[in-house]
Amino acid sequence: MANKKRKLLDQDIAERVKKENEEITKPSKDHFQMSKAVQITIALLLATMVLFGLIYSLIQIL
């Protein structure tokens, strides 16, 4: 009887741990939106740096 209760308890713990691990490893939708926003921001910053670099080079040439 005690062995059966222990098995049921172990199964319950295993199921709970499995559910928690699935929730932790599952990517959220907010993360995708944030990473997209960060990519756009970095692309804009790089584009402005390149633009200012080109303008600076043209000013030095002239």
Coordinates of N, CA, C and O in Angstrom, one line a residue, residues 1 4 10 13-14 17-18 24 27 36 39 41 44 46-48 50 52 54-56 58-59 62:
M1 N 0.8 -1.2 0.0 CA 0.0 0.0 0.0 C 0.9 1.3 0.0 O 0.6 2.2 -0.8
K4 N 2.5 1.8 -3.4 CA 1.6 2.3 -4.4 C 1.4 3.8 -4.2 O 1.4 4.6 -5.1
D10 N 5.3 10.0 -6.7 CA 6.4 10.3 -7.7 C 5.8 10.7 -9.1 O 6.4 11.5 -9.7
I13 N 4.6 14.3 -8.9 CA 5.8 15.2 -8.9 C 6.4 15.3 -10.3 O 6.7 16.4 -10.8
A14 N 6.5 14.2 -11.0 CA 7.1 14.1 -12.3 C 6.3 15.0 -13.3 O 6.8 15.7 -14.1
V17 N 6.7 18.7 -12.5 CA 8.1 19.2 -13.0 C 8.1 19.3 -14.5 O 8.6 20.3 -15.1
K18 N 7.4 18.4 -15.2 CA 7.4 18.4 -16.6 C 6.6 19.6 -17.1 O 7.0 20.3 -18.0
I24 N 8.7 27.0 -18.7 CA 9.9 27.8 -18.7 C 10.5 27.9 -20.1 O 11.0 28.9 -20.5
P27 N 8.9 29.8 -25.5 CA 9.1 31.2 -25.7 C 7.8 32.0 -25.7 O 6.8 31.5 -26.2
K36 N 12.2 41.9 -31.9 CA 12.0 42.6 -33.2 C 12.2 44.1 -33.1 O 12.8 44.7 -33.9
Q39 N 15.9 44.8 -32.8 CA 16.5 44.7 -34.2 C 16.3 45.9 -35.0 O 17.2 46.4 -35.6
T41 N 15.6 49.0 -33.9 CA 16.4 50.1 -33.3 C 17.8 50.0 -33.6 O 18.4 51.0 -34.0
L44 N 18.4 51.0 -37.3 CA 18.3 52.5 -37.5 C 19.5 53.2 -36.9 O 20.0 54.1 -37.6
L46 N 22.6 52.0 -36.7 CA 23.6 51.7 -37.7 C 23.5 52.5 -39.0 O 24.5 53.0 -39.5
A47 N 22.3 52.7 -39.4 CA 22.0 53.4 -40.6 C 22.4 54.9 -40.4 O 23.0 55.5 -41.3
T48 N 22.1 55.5 -39.3 CA 22.4 56.9 -39.0 C 23.9 57.0 -38.9 O 24.5 58.0 -39.3
V50 N 26.2 55.2 -40.4 CA 26.8 55.2 -41.7 C 26.5 56.5 -42.5 O 27.4 57.0 -43.1
F52 N 26.1 59.5 -41.2 CA 26.9 60.6 -40.7 C 28.4 60.3 -41.1 O 29.1 61.3 -41.3
L54 N 29.4 59.0 -43.9 CA 29.5 59.4 -45.3 C 29.5 61.0 -45.4 O 30.3 61.5 -46.2
I55 N 28.6 61.6 -44.7 CA 28.6 63.1 -44.7 C 29.9 63.6 -44.2 O 30.5 64.6 -44.8
Y56 N 30.5 63.1 -43.1 CA 31.8 63.5 -42.6 C 32.9 63.3 -43.6 O 33.7 64.2 -43.8
L58 N 32.6 63.3 -46.9 CA 32.4 64.3 -48.0 C 32.8 65.6 -47.5 O 33.4 66.4 -48.3
I59 N 32.6 66.0 -46.3 CA 33.0 67.3 -45.8 C 34.5 67.4 -45.8 O 35.2 68.4 -46.1
L62 N 35.9 67.8 -49.4 CA 35.7 69.1 -49.9 C 36.4 70.1 -49.0 O 37.2 70.9 -49.3

